[in-house]
Each structure stands twice: as C-alpha cells, then as structure tokens.
Amino acid sequence: KNCFLYIKRIVILRGMVIKVCRILFCTNTTMKTSNFLLALFGFATLTSCSILSKKDLTNTTWVYVDNDWTYEIHFMKNGALTTTHPNDKTVGNDTWEQKKASVYFYFNDRYSIYEAQRKGKRMMIGTGKNQSDSWAFTMTKK
C-alpha cells in the first residue's frame, strides 16, 4: 500500500477562520504524480480536523488607540514586536502571540499585558493592564 498525507484547508466564517483537515490517501498500486488527484477521491480517510485562525499577524502593522494614546504596533516574526509608543525606552523586550482569534502582546518584559479579540479582518478590541491600572483599547489594521 502507498499512502499520502494531504492537508486541505477550507476557509469559513468570512475568511477569519479556516478548518484544517488531515486526510490520508492510500492505494494498492504505485501512483504516478499525474494520476495522484484522480486517485485521491477514491481512497481517502479523514484522520483529523481542527479550527485555526487564518490570518496570522506576522508582518502586519496596526494602529492602537486608547483614552490616552494613539500609536502603531508592528507584529514581526518569531513573536517580536515594535511600537511607536513615545514612552517605549526598552526596545527589544516586547513580544506577542496569537491563539486562534485571540492576540496577546506584552511590553517591557510583561510589565504591561494586552489581550485582544479579532473582530473581522481589520479590527481588534481588547483590554490592557499593568500593576496599577487597566484600560480598554481598539486596534485597526493599517
């Protein structure tokens, strides 16, 4: 038996979420590449599915707004983060992570912690907090 693992992505919910399914395809004979697609539909077994966020924030810039500040945040690869916040004096210790539609970012070695929820392709709404305060904010994609 020859088996091939094929991952198929199906976009759902207005492009914000994708359903990722792992499908295992097996045949009793050797397949040529040109016959692969034809053979896929006859010998497929669904092995697992999961829901993932489609829109990775890597290399995107967002405009952050709260009651006191407006500045830009750039989400870089490997969880790095840069900002135009005028009080950011410790460049290099700001990070971010994304879990499905939730986005978390941290300033000054996690002194300030932010949690946001994606609201469509171009908007996030969230809350920030530090040791002495908490606040609401919005972000729009630039």
Coordinates of N, CA, C and O in Angstrom, one line a residue:
K1 N 0.8 -1.2 0.0 CA 0.0 0.0 0.0 C 0.9 1.2 0.0 O 1.8 1.3 0.7
N2 N 0.5 2.2 -0.8 CA 1.1 3.5 -0.8 C 0.2 4.5 -0.2 O -1.0 4.6 -0.6
C3 N 0.7 5.3 0.8 CA -0.2 6.3 1.5 C 0.4 7.7 1.4 O 1.6 7.8 1.5
F4 N -0.4 8.6 1.3 CA 0.0 10.0 1.2 C -0.9 10.8 2.2 O -2.1 10.6 2.3
L5 N -0.2 11.7 2.9 CA -1.0 12.6 3.8 C -1.2 13.9 3.1 O -0.2 14.5 2.6
Y6 N -2.4 14.4 3.0 CA -2.8 15.6 2.3 C -3.5 16.5 3.3 O -4.4 16.0 3.9
I7 N -3.1 17.7 3.4 CA -3.8 18.7 4.2 C -4.6 19.6 3.4 O -4.1 20.3 2.5
K8 N -5.9 19.7 3.7 CA -6.8 20.5 2.9 C -7.3 21.6 3.8 O -7.7 21.4 5.0
R9 N -7.3 22.9 3.4 CA -7.8 24.0 4.2 C -9.1 24.5 3.5 O -9.1 24.7 2.3
I10 N -10.1 24.7 4.3 CA -11.3 25.2 3.9 C -11.6 26.5 4.6 O -11.7 26.5 5.8
V11 N -11.8 27.6 3.9 CA -12.0 28.9 4.5 C -13.5 29.0 4.9 O -14.3 28.8 4.1
I12 N -13.7 29.4 6.2 CA -15.1 29.6 6.6 C -15.2 30.9 7.5 O -14.1 31.5 7.8
L13 N -16.3 31.3 7.8 CA -16.6 32.5 8.7 C -15.9 33.7 8.1 O -15.1 34.4 8.8
R14 N -16.3 34.1 6.9 CA -15.8 35.4 6.3 C -14.3 35.5 6.2 O -13.8 36.6 6.4
G15 N -13.6 34.4 6.1 CA -12.2 34.4 5.9 C -11.4 34.6 7.2 O -10.2 34.6 7.1
M16 N -12.0 34.6 8.3 CA -11.3 34.8 9.6 C -10.8 33.5 10.1 O -9.9 33.4 10.9
V17 N -11.5 32.4 9.8 CA -11.1 31.1 10.4 C -11.0 30.1 9.3 O -11.8 30.1 8.4
I18 N -10.1 29.2 9.4 CA -10.0 28.1 8.5 C -10.2 26.7 9.2 O -9.8 26.6 10.4
K19 N -10.7 25.8 8.5 CA -10.8 24.4 9.0 C -9.7 23.6 8.3 O -9.7 23.5 7.1
V20 N -8.9 23.0 9.1 CA -7.8 22.3 8.5 C -8.0 20.8 8.8 O -8.2 20.4 9.9
C21 N -8.1 20.0 7.7 CA -8.4 18.6 7.8 C -7.2 17.8 7.3 O -6.6 18.2 6.3
R22 N -6.8 16.8 8.0 CA -5.7 15.9 7.6 C -6.4 14.7 7.0 O -7.3 14.1 7.6
I23 N -6.1 14.4 5.8 CA -6.7 13.3 5.0 C -5.6 12.3 4.6 O -4.6 12.8 4.0
L24 N -5.8 11.1 4.8 CA -4.8 10.1 4.5 C -5.3 9.3 3.2 O -6.5 8.8 3.2
F25 N -4.5 9.3 2.2 CA -4.9 8.6 0.9 C -4.0 7.4 0.7 O -2.8 7.5 0.8
C26 N -4.6 6.3 0.4 CA -3.9 5.0 0.2 C -4.4 4.3 -1.1 O -5.5 4.4 -1.4
T27 N -3.4 3.7 -1.8 CA -3.8 2.9 -2.9 C -3.0 1.6 -2.8 O -2.0 1.4 -2.1
N28 N -3.4 0.6 -3.6 CA -2.7 -0.7 -3.6 C -1.6 -0.8 -4.6 O -0.8 -1.7 -4.7
T29 N -1.5 0.2 -5.5 CA -0.5 0.2 -6.5 C 0.2 1.5 -6.5 O -0.2 2.5 -5.9
T30 N 1.4 1.6 -7.2 CA 2.2 2.8 -7.2 C 1.4 3.8 -8.1 O 1.0 3.5 -9.2
M31 N 1.3 5.1 -7.7 CA 0.7 6.1 -8.4 C 1.7 7.0 -9.1 O 2.7 7.3 -8.4
K32 N 1.5 7.5 -10.2 CA 2.3 8.5 -10.9 C 1.8 9.8 -10.4 O 0.6 10.0 -10.1
T33 N 2.6 10.9 -10.4 CA 2.2 12.2 -10.0 C 0.9 12.7 -10.8 O 0.0 13.2 -10.2
S34 N 0.9 12.4 -12.1 CA -0.2 12.9 -12.9 C -1.5 12.2 -12.5 O -2.6 12.8 -12.7
N35 N -1.5 11.0 -11.9 CA -2.7 10.3 -11.5 C -3.1 10.6 -10.1 O -4.1 10.1 -9.6
F36 N -2.3 11.3 -9.4 CA -2.5 11.5 -7.9 C -3.9 12.1 -7.6 O -4.6 11.5 -6.8
L37 N -4.2 13.1 -8.3 CA -5.5 13.8 -8.0 C -6.7 12.9 -8.3 O -7.7 12.8 -7.5
L38 N -6.6 12.1 -9.3 CA -7.7 11.1 -9.6 C -7.8 10.1 -8.6 O -8.9 9.7 -8.2
A39 N -6.7 9.6 -8.1 CA -6.7 8.5 -7.1 C -7.2 9.0 -5.7 O -7.7 8.3 -4.9
L40 N -6.9 10.3 -5.4 CA -7.3 10.9 -4.1 C -8.7 10.7 -3.7 O -9.0 10.3 -2.6
F41 N -9.6 10.9 -4.6 CA -11.0 10.8 -4.3 C -11.6 9.4 -4.0 O -12.6 9.3 -3.4
G42 N -10.9 8.4 -4.5 CA -11.4 7.1 -4.3 C -10.9 6.4 -3.0 O -11.5 5.4 -2.6
F43 N -9.8 6.8 -2.5 CA -9.1 6.1 -1.4 C -8.8 7.0 -0.2 O -7.7 7.0 0.3
A44 N -9.7 7.8 0.2 CA -9.4 8.8 1.3 C -10.0 8.4 2.6 O -11.1 7.9 2.7
T45 N -9.2 8.7 3.7 CA -9.7 8.6 5.0 C -9.4 9.9 5.8 O -8.3 10.3 5.8
L46 N -10.4 10.4 6.4 CA -10.3 11.6 7.2 C -9.7 11.3 8.5 O -10.2 10.4 9.2
T47 N -8.5 11.8 8.8 CA -7.8 11.5 10.1 C -8.1 12.5 11.2 O -8.1 12.1 12.4
S48 N -8.2 13.7 10.9 CA -8.5 14.7 12.0 C -8.8 16.1 11.4 O -8.4 16.4 10.3
C49 N -9.5 16.9 12.1 CA -9.8 18.3 11.7 C -9.6 19.2 12.9 O -9.8 18.8 14.1
S50 N -9.2 20.4 12.6 CA -9.0 21.4 13.7 C -9.4 22.8 13.1 O -9.2 23.0 11.9
I51 N -9.7 23.7 14.0 CA -10.0 25.1 13.6 C -8.8 25.9 14.0 O -8.4 25.9 15.1
L52 N -8.4 26.7 13.0 CA -7.2 27.6 13.3 C -7.5 29.0 12.8 O -8.4 29.1 11.9
S53 N -6.9 30.0 13.3 CA -7.0 31.3 12.8 C -6.3 31.4 11.5 O -5.2 31.0 11.3
K54 N -7.0 32.0 10.5 CA -6.4 32.1 9.2 C -5.4 33.2 9.1 O -4.4 33.1 8.4
K55 N -5.7 34.3 9.7 CA -4.9 35.5 9.5 C -3.8 35.6 10.5 O -4.1 36.1 11.6
D56 N -2.7 35.2 10.2 CA -1.5 35.4 11.1 C -1.1 36.9 11.0 O -1.1 37.5 10.0
L57 N -0.8 37.4 12.1 CA -0.5 38.9 12.2 C 1.0 39.2 11.8 O 1.3 40.3 11.8
T58 N 1.8 38.2 11.6 CA 3.2 38.4 11.3 C 3.3 39.4 10.1 O 2.7 39.3 9.1
N59 N 4.2 40.4 10.3 CA 4.5 41.4 9.4 C 3.3 42.3 9.0 O 3.2 42.8 7.9
T60 N 2.4 42.5 10.0 CA 1.3 43.5 9.8 C 1.5 44.6 10.8 O 2.1 44.5 11.9
T61 N 1.0 45.8 10.5 CA 1.0 47.0 11.3 C -0.4 47.4 11.7 O -1.3 47.4 10.8
W62 N -0.6 47.7 12.9 CA -1.9 48.1 13.5 C -1.8 49.4 14.2 O -0.8 49.7 14.8
V63 N -2.9 50.2 14.1 CA -3.0 51.5 14.9 C -3.7 51.2 16.2 O -4.9 50.8 16.2
Y64 N -3.0 51.4 17.3 CA -3.6 51.2 18.6 C -4.1 52.5 19.1 O -3.5 53.6 19.0
V65 N -5.4 52.5 19.7 CA -6.0 53.7 20.3 C -6.6 53.3 21.6 O -7.4 52.4 21.7
D66 N -6.3 54.1 22.7 CA -7.0 54.0 24.0 C -7.3 55.4 24.4 O -7.1 56.4 23.6
N67 N -7.8 55.7 25.6 CA -8.2 57.0 26.0 C -7.0 58.0 26.1 O -7.2 59.2 26.1
D68 N -5.8 57.5 26.3 CA -4.6 58.3 26.4 C -3.7 58.4 25.2 O -2.9 59.3 25.1
W69 N -3.6 57.3 24.5 CA -2.5 57.1 23.5 C -3.1 56.7 22.1 O -4.1 56.0 22.0
T70 N -2.4 57.0 21.1 CA -2.5 56.5 19.7 C -1.1 56.3 19.2 O -0.3 57.2 19.2
Y71 N -0.8 55.0 18.8 CA 0.5 54.7 18.2 C 0.4 53.5 17.4 O -0.7 52.8 17.3
E72 N 1.4 53.1 16.7 CA 1.4 51.9 15.8 C 2.2 50.8 16.5 O 3.1 51.0 17.2
I73 N 1.6 49.6 16.2 CA 2.3 48.3 16.6 C 2.6 47.5 15.4 O 1.7 47.3 14.6
H74 N 3.8 47.0 15.3 CA 4.2 46.1 14.2 C 4.5 44.7 14.7 O 5.4 44.6 15.6
F75 N 3.7 43.7 14.3 CA 3.9 42.4 14.7 C 4.8 41.7 13.8 O 4.6 41.5 12.6
M76 N 6.0 41.3 14.3 CA 7.1 40.7 13.5 C 7.1 39.2 13.7 O 6.5 38.7 14.6
K77 N 8.0 38.6 12.9 CA 8.1 37.1 13.0 C 8.7 36.7 14.3 O 9.4 37.5 15.0
N78 N 8.5 35.5 14.7 CA 9.1 34.9 15.9 C 8.6 35.6 17.2 O 9.3 35.6 18.2
G79 N 7.4 36.2 17.2 CA 6.8 36.8 18.3 C 7.5 38.2 18.7 O 7.2 38.7 19.8
A80 N 8.3 38.7 17.9 CA 8.9 40.1 18.1 C 7.9 41.2 17.8 O 7.0 41.0 17.0
L81 N 8.0 42.3 18.5 CA 7.1 43.4 18.4 C 7.8 44.7 18.4 O 8.7 44.9 19.2
T82 N 7.4 45.6 17.6 CA 7.9 47.0 17.7 C 6.8 48.0 17.8 O 5.7 47.6 17.3
T83 N 7.0 49.1 18.4 CA 5.9 50.1 18.5 C 6.4 51.5 18.4 O 7.6 51.7 18.6
T84 N 5.5 52.4 18.1 CA 5.9 53.8 18.0 C 5.5 54.6 19.3 O 5.5 55.8 19.3
H85 N 5.2 53.8 20.3 CA 4.8 54.4 21.6 C 5.9 55.4 22.1 O 7.1 54.9 22.2
P86 N 5.6 56.6 22.4 CA 6.7 57.6 22.8 C 7.4 57.2 24.1 O 8.5 57.6 24.3
N87 N 6.8 56.4 24.9 CA 7.5 56.0 26.2 C 8.2 54.7 26.1 O 8.7 54.2 27.2
D88 N 8.3 54.1 25.0 CA 9.0 52.8 24.9 C 10.5 53.0 24.8 O 11.0 53.3 23.8
K89 N 11.1 52.9 25.9 CA 12.5 53.1 26.1 C 13.3 51.9 26.1 O 14.6 51.9 26.1
T90 N 12.7 50.7 26.1 CA 13.4 49.4 26.2 C 13.1 48.6 25.0 O 12.3 47.6 25.1
V91 N 13.6 49.0 23.9 CA 13.3 48.3 22.6 C 13.9 46.9 22.7 O 15.0 46.7 23.2
G92 N 13.2 45.9 22.2 CA 13.7 44.5 22.1 C 13.1 43.6 23.2 O 13.4 42.4 23.1
N93 N 12.3 44.1 24.1 CA 11.7 43.2 25.1 C 10.2 43.2 25.0 O 9.6 42.8 26.0
D94 N 9.6 43.5 23.9 CA 8.2 43.5 23.7 C 7.9 42.3 22.8 O 8.6 42.0 21.8
T95 N 6.9 41.5 23.1 CA 6.6 40.3 22.4 C 5.1 40.1 22.2 O 4.3 40.9 22.8
W96 N 4.7 39.2 21.3 CA 3.3 38.9 21.1 C 3.1 37.4 20.7 O 4.1 36.7 20.4
E97 N 1.8 37.0 20.8 CA 1.5 35.6 20.4 C 0.0 35.6 20.0 O -0.8 36.5 20.4
Q98 N -0.4 34.7 19.2 CA -1.7 34.6 18.7 C -2.3 33.2 18.9 O -1.6 32.2 18.6
K99 N -3.5 33.1 19.5 CA -4.1 31.8 19.7 C -5.5 31.9 19.1 O -6.4 32.5 19.7
K100 N -5.7 31.4 17.9 CA -7.0 31.5 17.1 C -7.3 32.9 17.0 O -6.5 33.7 16.4
A101 N -8.4 33.4 17.4 CA -8.8 34.8 17.2 C -8.3 35.7 18.3 O -8.6 36.9 18.3
S102 N -7.6 35.2 19.3 CA -7.1 36.0 20.4 C -5.7 36.4 20.2 O -4.9 35.6 19.7
V103 N -5.3 37.6 20.5 CA -4.0 38.1 20.3 C -3.5 38.7 21.7 O -4.2 39.4 22.3
Y104 N -2.3 38.3 22.1 CA -1.7 38.7 23.3 C -0.4 39.4 23.0 O 0.4 38.9 22.2
F105 N -0.2 40.6 23.6 CA 1.1 41.2 23.4 C 1.5 41.9 24.7 O 0.7 42.2 25.6
Y106 N 2.9 42.0 24.9 CA 3.4 42.3 26.2 C 4.5 43.4 26.0 O 5.4 43.2 25.1
F107 N 4.5 44.4 26.8 CA 5.5 45.5 26.7 C 6.4 45.4 28.0 O 5.9 45.1 29.1
N108 N 7.6 45.8 27.9 CA 8.6 46.0 29.0 C 8.6 44.7 29.8 O 8.4 44.7 31.0
D109 N 9.0 43.6 29.2 CA 9.2 42.3 29.9 C 7.9 41.9 30.6 O 8.0 41.5 31.8
R110 N 6.7 42.1 30.0 CA 5.4 41.8 30.6 C 5.0 42.7 31.7 O 4.1 42.3 32.5
Y111 N 5.6 43.8 31.8 CA 5.0 44.8 32.8 C 3.6 45.2 32.4 O 2.7 45.2 33.2
S112 N 3.4 45.4 31.1 CA 2.0 45.7 30.6 C 1.6 44.5 29.7 O 2.4 44.1 28.9
I113 N 0.4 44.0 30.0 CA -0.1 42.9 29.3 C -1.4 43.2 28.6 O -2.3 43.9 29.2
Y114 N -1.5 42.9 27.3 CA -2.7 43.2 26.5 C -3.3 41.9 25.9 O -2.6 41.0 25.5
E115 N -4.6 41.9 25.9 CA -5.4 40.8 25.3 C -6.4 41.4 24.4 O -7.2 42.2 24.8
A116 N -6.4 41.0 23.1 CA -7.4 41.5 22.1 C -8.1 40.3 21.4 O -7.5 39.2 21.3
Q117 N -9.2 40.6 20.9 CA -10.0 39.7 20.1 C -10.2 40.2 18.7 O -10.5 41.4 18.6
R118 N -9.9 39.4 17.7 CA -10.1 39.8 16.3 C -11.6 40.0 16.1 O -12.4 39.2 16.4
K119 N -11.9 41.1 15.5 CA -13.3 41.4 15.1 C -13.3 41.7 13.6 O -13.2 42.9 13.2
G120 N -13.3 40.7 12.8 CA -13.2 40.9 11.3 C -11.7 40.9 10.9 O -10.8 40.7 11.7
K121 N -11.5 41.3 9.7 CA -10.1 41.3 9.1 C -9.3 42.5 9.6 O -8.1 42.5 9.5
R122 N -9.9 43.6 10.0 CA -9.2 44.9 10.2 C -9.4 45.5 11.5 O -9.1 46.6 11.7
M123 N -10.0 44.8 12.5 CA -10.3 45.4 13.8 C -10.0 44.4 14.9 O -10.2 43.2 14.8
M124 N -9.5 44.9 16.0 CA -9.3 44.2 17.3 C -9.8 45.1 18.4 O -9.7 46.3 18.4
I125 N -10.4 44.4 19.4 CA -10.9 45.1 20.6 C -10.3 44.4 21.8 O -10.3 43.1 21.9
G126 N -9.8 45.1 22.8 CA -9.2 44.4 23.9 C -9.1 45.2 25.2 O -9.6 46.4 25.3
T127 N -8.3 44.6 26.1 CA -8.0 45.3 27.4 C -6.5 45.2 27.7 O -5.9 44.2 27.3
G128 N -6.0 46.2 28.3 CA -4.6 46.2 28.8 C -4.6 46.4 30.3 O -5.5 46.9 30.9
K129 N -3.5 45.9 30.9 CA -3.3 46.1 32.3 C -1.9 46.1 32.7 O -1.0 45.6 32.0
N130 N -1.6 46.7 33.8 CA -0.3 46.7 34.4 C -0.5 46.6 35.9 O -1.6 46.3 36.4
Q131 N 0.6 46.8 36.7 CA 0.4 46.6 38.2 C -0.5 47.6 38.8 O -1.0 47.3 39.9
S132 N -0.8 48.7 38.2 CA -1.6 49.7 38.8 C -2.9 50.1 38.1 O -3.6 50.9 38.7
D133 N -3.1 49.6 36.9 CA -4.3 50.1 36.1 C -4.7 49.1 35.1 O -4.0 48.2 34.8
S134 N -5.9 49.3 34.6 CA -6.4 48.5 33.4 C -7.2 49.5 32.5 O -7.7 50.5 33.0
W135 N -7.3 49.2 31.2 CA -7.9 50.1 30.3 C -8.4 49.3 29.0 O -7.9 48.2 28.8
A136 N -9.3 49.9 28.3 CA -9.8 49.3 27.1 C -9.1 50.0 25.9 O -8.6 51.1 26.0
F137 N -9.0 49.2 24.8 CA -8.4 49.8 23.6 C -9.0 49.1 22.3 O -9.6 48.1 22.4
T138 N -8.7 49.8 21.2 CA -9.1 49.2 19.9 C -7.8 49.3 19.0 O -6.9 50.1 19.3
M139 N -7.8 48.4 18.0 CA -6.7 48.5 17.0 C -7.3 48.3 15.6 O -8.2 47.4 15.5
T140 N -6.9 49.0 14.7 CA -7.3 48.9 13.3 C -6.1 48.6 12.4 O -5.0 49.2 12.7
K141 N -6.2 47.7 11.4 CA -5.1 47.4 10.6 C -4.8 48.6 9.7 O -5.6 49.2 9.1
K142 N -3.5 48.8 9.6 CA -3.0 49.9 8.8 C -2.9 49.5 7.3 O -2.6 48.4 7.0

